Amino acid sequence: TQTVSQSDAHVTVFEGDSVELRCNYSYGGSIYLSWYIQHHGHGLQFLLKYYSGNPVVQGVNGFEAEFSKSDSSFHLRKASVHWSDSAVYFCAVSAGTGGYKVVFGSGTRLLVSP
Amino acid sequence: EAAVTQSPRSKVAVTGGKVTLSCHQTNNHDYMYWYRQDTGHGLRLIHYSYVADSTEKGDIPDGYKASRPSQENFSLILELASLSQTAVYFCASSDWGAYAEQFFGPGTRLTVL
């Protein structure tokens, strides 16, 4: 069974700062990892994904994430945040053997102050 | 453009009443999902479907039924709504299960009184 943990419930930064949102997972086999963003009052939107290859993956709006097998992590980063990046970010994991199930983390609320 | 729509967008129901939440997708996706989101928490999978006329239980199916009459439509049914089912419900679709990104609807805020 795969699990995912987002240790920071809330992160507050200033506009222009860099940010890293943390995600750790637990699963013994090959794994498919992704990040989603949820703006207030809306559904989740896909940001980026990793399955294999280059451990650093690029997403939309300047976001990137880095996979680390040794740390069981898939942290999301952005070099310079904008106030519009304020949202809740969800890490998600699914087993690489296929199937249906995607497990979502509890989310990290990012607040970007002007 | 691919889209997932949900109706209603919000609903107030009485305890013991029947509630039907509807989801429609124009993505031509095989997989559809129903999740619930409670305040400050992530998403939990209720039911899913990978083909019309067939549904499967997710992690928290108790108190919920699902119906997939066509590839485009997926409904969530609460036969006897309870206070504990107050939540935001999201429908999603994906192309090929767990490997593919999920496309989410805008959500339905359900309040059971």
Coordinates of N, CA and C in Angstrom, one line a residue:
Chain A
T1 N 0.8 -1.2 0.0 CA 0.0 0.0 0.0 C 0.9 1.2 0.0
Q2 N 0.5 2.2 -0.9 CA 1.3 3.4 -0.9 C 0.7 4.5 0.0
T3 N 1.6 5.2 0.6 CA 1.1 6.4 1.4 C 1.9 7.6 1.1
V4 N 1.4 8.7 1.4 CA 2.1 10.0 1.1 C 1.9 10.9 2.2
S5 N 3.0 11.7 2.6 CA 2.9 12.6 3.7 C 3.4 14.0 3.3
Q6 N 2.6 15.0 3.6 CA 3.0 16.3 3.5 C 3.2 17.0 4.8
S7 N 4.4 17.2 5.3 CA 4.6 17.5 6.7 C 4.2 18.9 7.0
D8 N 4.2 19.8 6.1 CA 3.8 21.2 6.3 C 2.4 21.5 5.9
A9 N 1.5 21.8 6.9 CA 0.1 22.1 6.6 C 0.0 23.5 6.0
H10 N 0.9 24.4 6.5 CA 0.9 25.8 6.0 C 2.3 26.3 5.8
V11 N 2.4 27.1 4.7 CA 3.7 27.7 4.4 C 3.4 29.2 4.0
T12 N 4.1 30.1 4.6 CA 3.9 31.5 4.2 C 5.2 32.1 3.7
V13 N 5.2 32.8 2.6 CA 6.4 33.4 2.0 C 6.0 34.7 1.5
F14 N 7.0 35.5 1.1 CA 6.7 36.8 0.4 C 6.9 36.6 -1.1
E15 N 6.2 37.5 -1.8 CA 6.3 37.5 -3.2 C 7.7 37.7 -3.6
G16 N 8.2 36.9 -4.6 CA 9.6 36.9 -5.0 C 10.5 35.9 -4.3
D17 N 10.0 35.4 -3.2 CA 10.8 34.4 -2.5 C 10.8 33.1 -3.2
S18 N 11.7 32.2 -2.9 CA 11.7 30.8 -3.4 C 10.9 30.0 -2.3
V19 N 10.4 28.9 -2.8 CA 9.6 28.0 -1.8 C 9.8 26.6 -2.2
E20 N 9.8 25.8 -1.2 CA 9.9 24.3 -1.4 C 8.7 23.7 -0.5
L21 N 7.9 22.9 -1.2 CA 6.8 22.2 -0.5 C 7.2 20.7 -0.4
R22 N 7.2 20.1 0.8 CA 7.7 18.8 1.0 C 6.7 17.7 0.8
C23 N 7.1 16.6 0.2 CA 6.3 15.4 0.0 C 7.2 14.2 0.2
N24 N 6.8 13.3 1.1 CA 7.4 12.0 1.3 C 6.4 10.9 1.1
Y25 N 6.9 9.8 0.5 CA 6.0 8.7 0.2 C 6.6 7.5 0.8
S26 N 5.7 6.5 0.8 CA 6.1 5.1 1.2 C 5.5 4.1 0.3
Y27 N 6.4 3.4 -0.4 CA 6.0 2.3 -1.3 C 7.2 1.6 -1.7
G28 N 7.1 0.2 -1.8 CA 8.3 -0.6 -2.1 C 8.6 -0.8 -3.5
G29 N 7.6 -0.5 -4.4 CA 7.8 -0.8 -5.8 C 8.0 0.5 -6.6
S30 N 7.9 0.3 -7.9 CA 8.0 1.5 -8.8 C 6.7 2.4 -8.6
I31 N 6.9 3.6 -8.8 CA 5.9 4.6 -8.3 C 5.7 5.7 -9.3
Y32 N 4.6 6.2 -9.3 CA 4.2 7.4 -10.1 C 3.8 8.5 -9.2
L33 N 4.5 9.6 -9.3 CA 4.3 10.8 -8.4 C 3.8 12.0 -9.2
S34 N 2.9 12.8 -8.5 CA 2.5 14.0 -9.2 C 2.1 15.0 -8.1
W35 N 2.0 16.2 -8.6 CA 1.6 17.4 -7.8 C 0.3 18.0 -8.5
Y36 N -0.6 18.4 -7.6 CA -1.8 19.1 -8.0 C -1.9 20.4 -7.2
I37 N -2.6 21.4 -7.8 CA -2.8 22.7 -7.2 C -4.4 22.9 -7.1
Q38 N -4.8 23.4 -5.9 CA -6.2 23.7 -5.8 C -6.4 25.1 -5.3
H39 N -6.9 26.0 -6.2 CA -7.2 27.3 -5.8 C -8.6 27.3 -5.0
H40 N -8.8 28.3 -4.2 CA -9.9 28.3 -3.3 C -11.2 28.2 -4.2
G41 N -12.1 27.2 -3.8 CA -13.3 27.1 -4.4 C -13.3 26.3 -5.8
H42 N -12.2 25.8 -6.1 CA -12.1 25.1 -7.4 C -11.6 23.6 -7.2
G43 N -11.7 22.9 -8.2 CA -11.1 21.5 -8.2 C -9.6 21.5 -8.4
L44 N -9.0 20.3 -8.2 CA -7.6 20.2 -8.3 C -7.2 20.3 -9.8
Q45 N -6.0 20.9 -10.0 CA -5.4 21.0 -11.4 C -4.0 20.4 -11.3
F46 N -3.8 19.6 -12.3 CA -2.5 18.9 -12.5 C -1.3 19.9 -12.7
L47 N -0.2 19.7 -12.0 CA 1.0 20.5 -12.1 C 2.1 19.8 -12.9
L48 N 2.4 18.6 -12.4 CA 3.6 17.9 -13.0 C 3.6 16.5 -12.5
K49 N 4.4 15.6 -13.2 CA 4.4 14.2 -12.8 C 5.8 13.7 -13.0
Y50 N 6.1 12.6 -12.3 CA 7.3 11.8 -12.5 C 7.0 10.3 -12.5
Y51 N 7.7 9.6 -13.4 CA 7.6 8.2 -13.3 C 9.0 7.5 -13.5
S52 N 9.8 8.1 -14.4 CA 11.1 7.5 -14.6 C 11.9 8.6 -15.3
G53 N 13.3 8.4 -15.4 CA 14.1 9.3 -16.1 C 14.7 10.4 -15.3
N54 N 14.8 11.5 -15.8 CA 15.4 12.7 -15.1 C 14.6 12.9 -13.9
P55 N 15.3 12.9 -12.7 CA 14.5 13.1 -11.4 C 14.0 14.5 -11.2
V56 N 14.4 15.5 -12.0 CA 13.9 16.8 -11.9 C 12.9 17.0 -13.0
V57 N 11.7 17.3 -12.7 CA 10.7 17.4 -13.7 C 10.1 18.9 -13.7
Q58 N 9.8 19.4 -14.8 CA 9.3 20.7 -14.9 C 7.8 20.7 -15.1
G59 N 7.1 21.7 -14.5 CA 5.7 21.8 -14.6 C 5.3 23.1 -15.2
V60 N 4.1 23.4 -15.0 CA 3.5 24.7 -15.5 C 3.9 25.8 -14.5
N61 N 3.9 27.1 -15.0 CA 4.1 28.3 -14.2 C 5.4 28.3 -13.4
G62 N 6.4 27.7 -13.9 CA 7.7 27.7 -13.2 C 8.0 26.8 -12.1
F63 N 7.0 25.9 -11.9 CA 7.2 24.9 -10.8 C 8.0 23.7 -11.3
E64 N 8.8 23.2 -10.4 CA 9.6 21.9 -10.7 C 9.6 21.1 -9.4
A65 N 9.8 19.8 -9.6 CA 9.9 18.9 -8.5 C 11.0 17.9 -8.7
E66 N 11.6 17.5 -7.6 CA 12.7 16.6 -7.7 C 12.4 15.3 -7.0
F67 N 12.6 14.2 -7.7 CA 12.4 12.8 -7.1 C 13.7 12.4 -6.5
S68 N 13.6 11.8 -5.3 CA 14.7 11.2 -4.6 C 14.3 9.8 -4.1
K69 N 14.9 8.8 -4.6 CA 14.5 7.4 -4.2 C 15.1 7.2 -2.8
S70 N 16.3 7.7 -2.5 CA 17.0 7.4 -1.3 C 16.2 8.1 -0.1
D71 N 15.6 9.3 -0.4 CA 14.9 10.0 0.7 C 13.4 9.7 0.6
S72 N 13.0 9.0 -0.4 CA 11.5 8.7 -0.6 C 10.8 10.1 -0.6
S73 N 11.3 11.0 -1.5 CA 10.7 12.3 -1.5 C 10.4 12.8 -2.9
F74 N 9.5 13.7 -3.0 CA 9.2 14.4 -4.3 C 8.8 15.8 -3.9
H75 N 9.8 16.6 -3.6 CA 9.5 18.0 -3.2 C 9.2 18.9 -4.4
L76 N 8.3 19.8 -4.2 CA 8.0 20.8 -5.2 C 8.7 22.1 -4.9
R77 N 9.2 22.8 -6.0 CA 9.9 24.0 -5.7 C 9.5 25.1 -6.8
K78 N 9.7 26.3 -6.4 CA 9.5 27.4 -7.3 C 10.5 28.5 -6.9
A79 N 11.2 29.0 -7.9 CA 12.3 30.0 -7.6 C 11.8 31.3 -7.1
S80 N 10.7 31.8 -7.7 CA 10.2 33.1 -7.3 C 8.7 33.1 -7.4
V81 N 8.1 33.1 -6.2 CA 6.6 33.0 -6.2 C 5.9 34.3 -6.4
H82 N 4.7 34.2 -6.9 CA 3.8 35.3 -7.2 C 2.6 35.1 -6.3
W83 N 1.9 36.3 -6.0 CA 0.8 36.2 -5.1 C -0.3 35.2 -5.6
S84 N -0.4 35.0 -7.0 CA -1.4 34.1 -7.5 C -1.0 32.6 -7.3
D85 N 0.2 32.4 -6.8 CA 0.5 31.0 -6.4 C -0.1 30.6 -5.1
S86 N -0.7 31.5 -4.4 CA -1.4 31.1 -3.2 C -2.5 30.1 -3.4
A87 N -2.4 29.0 -2.8 CA -3.3 27.9 -3.1 C -3.0 26.7 -2.2
V88 N -3.7 25.6 -2.3 CA -3.3 24.4 -1.6 C -2.7 23.4 -2.6
Y89 N -1.6 22.9 -2.2 CA -0.9 22.0 -3.1 C -0.9 20.5 -2.6
F90 N -1.3 19.6 -3.4 CA -1.4 18.2 -3.1 C -0.4 17.4 -3.8
C91 N 0.3 16.6 -3.1 CA 1.2 15.6 -3.6 C 0.4 14.3 -3.8
A92 N 0.6 13.5 -4.8 CA -0.2 12.3 -5.1 C 0.8 11.2 -5.5
V93 N 0.4 10.0 -5.1 CA 1.3 8.8 -5.5 C 0.4 7.7 -5.9
S94 N 0.9 6.9 -6.9 CA 0.2 5.7 -7.3 C 1.2 4.7 -7.6
A95 N 0.8 3.4 -7.5 CA 1.7 2.3 -7.7 C 2.1 2.2 -9.2
G96 N 3.3 2.0 -9.5 CA 3.7 1.9 -10.9 C 3.3 0.6 -11.6
T97 N 2.6 -0.2 -10.9 CA 2.2 -1.5 -11.5 C 0.8 -1.3 -12.2
G98 N 0.3 -0.1 -12.3 CA -0.9 0.1 -12.9 C -2.1 0.1 -11.9
G99 N -3.3 -0.1 -12.4 CA -4.4 0.0 -11.5 C -5.1 1.3 -11.6
Y100 N -5.9 1.5 -10.6 CA -6.7 2.7 -10.6 C -6.4 3.7 -9.5
K101 N -5.7 3.3 -8.5 CA -5.7 4.1 -7.2 C -4.6 5.2 -7.2
V102 N -5.1 6.4 -6.9 CA -4.1 7.5 -6.6 C -4.4 7.9 -5.2
V103 N -3.3 8.0 -4.4 CA -3.4 8.4 -3.0 C -2.9 9.8 -2.9
F104 N -3.8 10.7 -2.3 CA -3.4 12.1 -2.2 C -2.9 12.4 -0.8
G105 N -2.0 13.3 -0.7 CA -1.6 13.8 0.6 C -2.6 14.7 1.2
S106 N -2.4 15.2 2.4 CA -3.3 16.1 3.1 C -3.2 17.5 2.6
G107 N -2.2 17.8 1.8 CA -2.2 19.2 1.3 C -1.3 20.2 2.1
T108 N -0.7 21.1 1.4 CA 0.0 22.2 2.0 C -0.6 23.5 1.5
R109 N -1.0 24.3 2.4 CA -1.6 25.6 2.0 C -0.5 26.7 1.9
L110 N -0.2 27.2 0.7 CA 0.8 28.2 0.5 C 0.2 29.6 0.4
L111 N 0.6 30.4 1.3 CA 0.2 31.8 1.3 C 1.4 32.7 0.8
V112 N 1.2 33.5 -0.2 CA 2.2 34.4 -0.7 C 1.8 35.8 -0.4
S113 N 2.5 36.4 0.5 CA 2.2 37.8 0.8 C 2.9 38.8 -0.1
P114 N 2.1 39.9 -0.4 CA 2.7 40.9 -1.4 C 3.8 41.7 -0.7
Chain B
E1 N -12.3 21.9 -25.5 CA -11.4 21.6 -24.4 C -12.0 20.6 -23.5
A2 N -11.2 19.7 -23.0 CA -11.7 18.6 -22.1 C -12.3 19.2 -20.8
A3 N -13.3 18.6 -20.3 CA -13.9 19.2 -19.2 C -14.7 18.2 -18.4
V4 N -14.7 18.5 -17.1 CA -15.6 17.7 -16.1 C -16.5 18.7 -15.4
T5 N -17.8 18.4 -15.5 CA -18.7 19.3 -14.9 C -19.5 18.5 -13.8
Q6 N -19.9 19.2 -12.8 CA -20.7 18.6 -11.7 C -21.9 19.4 -11.4
S7 N -23.0 18.7 -11.0 CA -24.2 19.3 -10.6 C -24.9 18.6 -9.5
P8 N -25.5 19.3 -8.6 CA -25.4 20.7 -8.4 C -24.1 21.2 -7.9
R9 N -23.8 22.5 -7.8 CA -22.6 23.0 -7.3 C -22.6 23.0 -5.7
S10 N -23.8 23.2 -5.2 CA -24.0 23.1 -3.8 C -25.4 22.6 -3.5
K11 N -25.5 21.9 -2.4 CA -26.8 21.4 -2.0 C -26.9 21.3 -0.5
V12 N -28.1 21.5 0.0 CA -28.4 21.3 1.4 C -29.5 20.2 1.4
A13 N -29.2 19.2 2.2 CA -30.0 18.0 2.3 C -30.4 17.8 3.8
V14 N -31.5 17.1 4.0 CA -31.9 16.7 5.3 C -31.5 15.3 5.7
T15 N -31.2 15.1 6.9 CA -30.8 13.8 7.4 C -31.8 12.8 7.0
G16 N -31.4 11.7 6.4 CA -32.3 10.6 6.0 C -32.8 10.7 4.6
G17 N -32.5 11.9 4.0 CA -33.0 12.1 2.6 C -32.1 11.5 1.6
K18 N -32.5 11.4 0.4 CA -31.7 10.9 -0.7 C -31.1 12.0 -1.5
V19 N -29.8 11.8 -1.8 CA -29.1 12.9 -2.5 C -28.4 12.2 -3.7
T20 N -28.5 12.8 -4.9 CA -27.8 12.4 -6.1 C -26.9 13.5 -6.6
L21 N -25.6 13.2 -6.7 CA -24.6 14.1 -7.3 C -24.3 13.6 -8.7
S22 N -24.2 14.5 -9.6 CA -24.0 14.1 -11.0 C -22.7 14.6 -11.5
C23 N -22.1 13.9 -12.4 CA -20.8 14.2 -13.0 C -20.8 13.9 -14.5
H24 N -20.4 14.8 -15.3 CA -20.4 14.6 -16.8 C -19.0 15.0 -17.3
Q25 N -18.4 14.2 -18.1 CA -17.1 14.5 -18.7 C -17.1 14.4 -20.2
T26 N -16.4 15.3 -20.8 CA -16.3 15.3 -22.3 C -14.9 15.0 -22.7
N27 N -14.1 14.3 -21.9 CA -12.8 14.0 -22.1 C -12.6 12.7 -22.9
N28 N -13.7 11.9 -23.0 CA -13.6 10.6 -23.6 C -12.7 9.7 -22.8
H29 N -12.7 9.9 -21.5 CA -11.9 9.0 -20.6 C -12.6 7.8 -20.1
D30 N -11.9 6.8 -19.9 CA -12.5 5.5 -19.4 C -12.7 5.6 -17.9
Y31 N -11.7 6.1 -17.2 CA -11.8 6.1 -15.7 C -12.5 7.4 -15.2
M32 N -13.4 7.1 -14.2 CA -14.0 8.2 -13.5 C -14.0 7.9 -12.0
Y33 N -13.9 9.0 -11.2 CA -13.7 8.8 -9.7 C -14.6 9.8 -9.0
W34 N -15.0 9.3 -7.8 CA -15.7 10.2 -6.8 C -14.8 10.3 -5.6
Y35 N -14.5 11.5 -5.2 CA -13.7 11.8 -3.9 C -14.5 12.7 -3.0
R36 N -14.2 12.6 -1.7 CA -14.7 13.6 -0.8 C -13.6 14.3 -0.2
Q37 N -13.8 15.6 0.1 CA -12.8 16.4 0.7 C -13.4 17.0 2.0
D38 N -12.8 16.8 3.1 CA -13.2 17.4 4.3 C -12.3 18.5 4.6
T39 N -12.8 19.5 5.3 CA -12.1 20.8 5.5 C -10.7 20.5 6.1
G40 N -9.7 21.0 5.4 CA -8.3 20.8 5.9 C -7.7 19.5 5.6
H41 N -8.4 18.7 4.8 CA -7.9 17.3 4.6 C -7.7 17.1 3.1
G42 N -7.1 16.0 2.8 CA -6.9 15.6 1.4 C -8.1 14.9 0.9
L43 N -8.0 14.3 -0.3 CA -9.1 13.6 -0.9 C -9.1 12.1 -0.6
R44 N -10.3 11.7 -0.4 CA -10.5 10.2 -0.1 C -11.4 9.6 -1.2
L45 N -11.0 8.5 -1.7 CA -11.7 7.9 -2.8 C -12.9 7.1 -2.3
I46 N -14.1 7.4 -2.9 CA -15.3 6.8 -2.5 C -15.7 5.6 -3.5
H47 N -15.8 5.9 -4.7 CA -16.1 4.9 -5.8 C -15.3 5.3 -7.0
Y48 N -15.1 4.4 -7.9 CA -14.5 4.7 -9.2 C -15.1 3.7 -10.2
S49 N -14.8 4.0 -11.5 CA -15.3 3.2 -12.6 C -14.4 3.2 -13.7
Y50 N -14.2 2.1 -14.4 CA -13.3 2.1 -15.6 C -14.0 1.8 -16.8
V51 N -15.3 1.5 -16.7 CA -16.1 1.2 -17.9 C -17.6 1.5 -17.6
A52 N -18.3 1.8 -18.6 CA -19.8 2.0 -18.4 C -20.5 0.8 -17.9
D53 N -21.5 1.0 -17.0 CA -22.3 0.0 -16.4 C -21.5 -0.8 -15.4
S54 N -20.4 -0.3 -14.9 CA -19.6 -1.0 -13.9 C -19.0 0.0 -12.9
T55 N -19.1 -0.3 -11.6 CA -18.5 0.6 -10.6 C -17.7 -0.2 -9.6
E56 N -16.8 0.4 -9.0 CA -15.9 -0.3 -8.0 C -15.9 0.5 -6.7
K57 N -15.7 -0.2 -5.6 CA -15.6 0.5 -4.3 C -14.2 1.1 -4.2
G58 N -14.1 2.2 -3.6 CA -12.8 2.8 -3.2 C -12.5 2.6 -1.8
D59 N -11.9 3.6 -1.1 CA -11.5 3.4 0.3 C -12.6 3.6 1.3
I60 N -13.6 4.5 1.0 CA -14.6 4.8 1.9 C -16.0 4.7 1.3
P61 N -16.4 3.5 0.8 CA -17.7 3.4 0.1 C -19.0 3.3 0.9
D62 N -18.8 3.1 2.2 CA -20.0 2.9 3.1 C -20.9 4.1 3.1
G63 N -22.2 3.9 2.8 CA -23.1 5.0 2.8 C -23.3 5.6 1.4
Y64 N -22.5 5.1 0.5 CA -22.6 5.7 -0.9 C -22.8 4.6 -1.9
K65 N -23.5 5.0 -3.0 CA -23.6 4.1 -4.2 C -23.1 4.9 -5.4
A66 N -22.8 4.2 -6.4 CA -22.4 4.9 -7.6 C -23.0 4.3 -8.8
S67 N -23.2 5.1 -9.9 CA -23.8 4.6 -11.1 C -23.1 5.2 -12.3
R68 N -22.8 4.4 -13.3 CA -22.1 4.8 -14.5 C -22.9 4.3 -15.7
P69 N -23.9 5.1 -16.1 CA -24.8 4.6 -17.2 C -24.2 4.8 -18.5
S70 N -23.2 5.6 -18.7 CA -22.5 5.8 -19.9 C -21.1 6.2 -19.7
Q71 N -20.3 6.3 -20.7 CA -18.9 6.7 -20.5 C -18.8 8.1 -19.9
E72 N -19.7 9.0 -20.3 CA -19.6 10.4 -20.0 C -20.2 10.7 -18.6
N73 N -21.1 9.8 -18.1 CA -21.8 10.2 -16.8 C -21.5 9.2 -15.7
F74 N -21.3 9.8 -14.5 CA -21.0 9.1 -13.3 C -21.7 9.8 -12.1
S75 N -22.6 9.1 -11.4 CA -23.3 9.7 -10.4 C -23.0 9.1 -9.0
L76 N -23.1 9.9 -8.0 CA -22.9 9.4 -6.6 C -24.2 9.6 -5.9
I77 N -24.6 8.5 -5.2 CA -25.9 8.5 -4.6 C -25.8 8.2 -3.1
L78 N -26.4 9.1 -2.3 CA -26.5 8.9 -0.9 C -28.0 8.6 -0.6
E79 N -28.2 7.3 -0.3 CA -29.6 6.8 -0.1 C -30.2 7.4 1.1
L80 N -29.4 7.5 2.2 CA -29.9 8.0 3.5 C -28.8 8.9 4.0
A81 N -28.9 10.2 3.6 CA -27.9 11.2 4.0 C -27.7 11.3 5.5
S82 N -26.5 11.4 5.9 CA -26.2 11.6 7.3 C -25.3 12.8 7.5
L83 N -25.3 13.3 8.8 CA -24.5 14.5 9.1 C -23.1 14.4 8.7
S84 N -22.6 13.2 8.9 CA -21.1 12.9 8.7 C -20.8 13.0 7.2
Q85 N -21.8 13.0 6.3 CA -21.5 13.1 4.9 C -21.4 14.6 4.4
T86 N -21.5 15.5 5.3 CA -21.3 16.9 4.9 C -19.8 17.0 4.5
A87 N -19.6 17.5 3.3 CA -18.2 17.6 2.7 C -18.3 18.2 1.3
V88 N -17.2 18.4 0.7 CA -17.1 18.8 -0.7 C -16.8 17.5 -1.5
Y89 N -17.6 17.3 -2.5 CA -17.4 16.1 -3.4 C -16.8 16.5 -4.7
F90 N -15.8 15.8 -5.1 CA -15.2 16.0 -6.4 C -15.3 14.8 -7.3
C91 N -15.6 15.0 -8.5 CA -15.5 14.0 -9.6 C -14.3 14.3 -10.4
A92 N -13.7 13.2 -10.9 CA -12.5 13.3 -11.7 C -12.6 12.2 -12.8
S93 N -11.8 12.5 -13.9 CA -11.7 11.5 -15.0 C -10.2 11.4 -15.3
S94 N -9.9 10.2 -15.8 CA -8.5 10.1 -16.3 C -8.5 9.1 -17.5
D95 N -7.4 9.1 -18.3 CA -7.4 8.4 -19.5 C -7.1 6.9 -19.2
W96 N -6.2 6.6 -18.4 CA -5.8 5.2 -18.2 C -5.4 5.0 -16.7
G97 N -6.3 5.2 -15.8 CA -6.1 4.8 -14.4 C -5.0 5.6 -13.7
A98 N -4.2 4.9 -12.9 CA -3.4 5.6 -12.0 C -2.2 6.3 -12.6
Y99 N -1.9 5.9 -13.9 CA -0.7 6.5 -14.6 C -1.0 7.9 -15.1
A100 N -2.2 8.2 -15.3 CA -2.6 9.4 -16.1 C -3.0 10.5 -15.1
E101 N -2.8 11.7 -15.5 CA -3.3 12.9 -14.7 C -4.8 12.8 -14.6
Q102 N -5.3 13.3 -13.5 CA -6.7 13.3 -13.3 C -7.3 14.7 -13.6
F103 N -8.4 14.8 -14.2 CA -9.1 16.0 -14.5 C -10.3 16.2 -13.6
F104 N -10.3 17.2 -12.8 CA -11.3 17.4 -11.8 C -12.4 18.3 -12.1
G105 N -13.6 18.0 -11.6 CA -14.7 18.9 -11.7 C -14.5 20.0 -10.6
P106 N -15.4 21.0 -10.6 CA -15.3 22.1 -9.7 C -15.8 21.8 -8.3
G107 N -16.4 20.6 -8.1 CA -16.8 20.2 -6.8 C -18.3 20.5 -6.5
T108 N -18.8 19.8 -5.6 CA -20.2 20.0 -5.0 C -20.1 20.1 -3.5
R109 N -20.5 21.2 -3.0 CA -20.5 21.4 -1.5 C -21.8 20.9 -1.0
L110 N -21.8 19.8 -0.2 CA -23.0 19.2 0.3 C -23.0 19.4 1.8
T111 N -24.2 20.0 2.2 CA -24.4 20.2 3.7 C -25.6 19.4 4.1
V112 N -25.5 18.5 5.0 CA -26.6 17.7 5.5 C -27.0 18.2 6.9
L113 N -28.2 18.6 7.0 CA -28.7 19.1 8.3 C -29.6 18.2 9.0

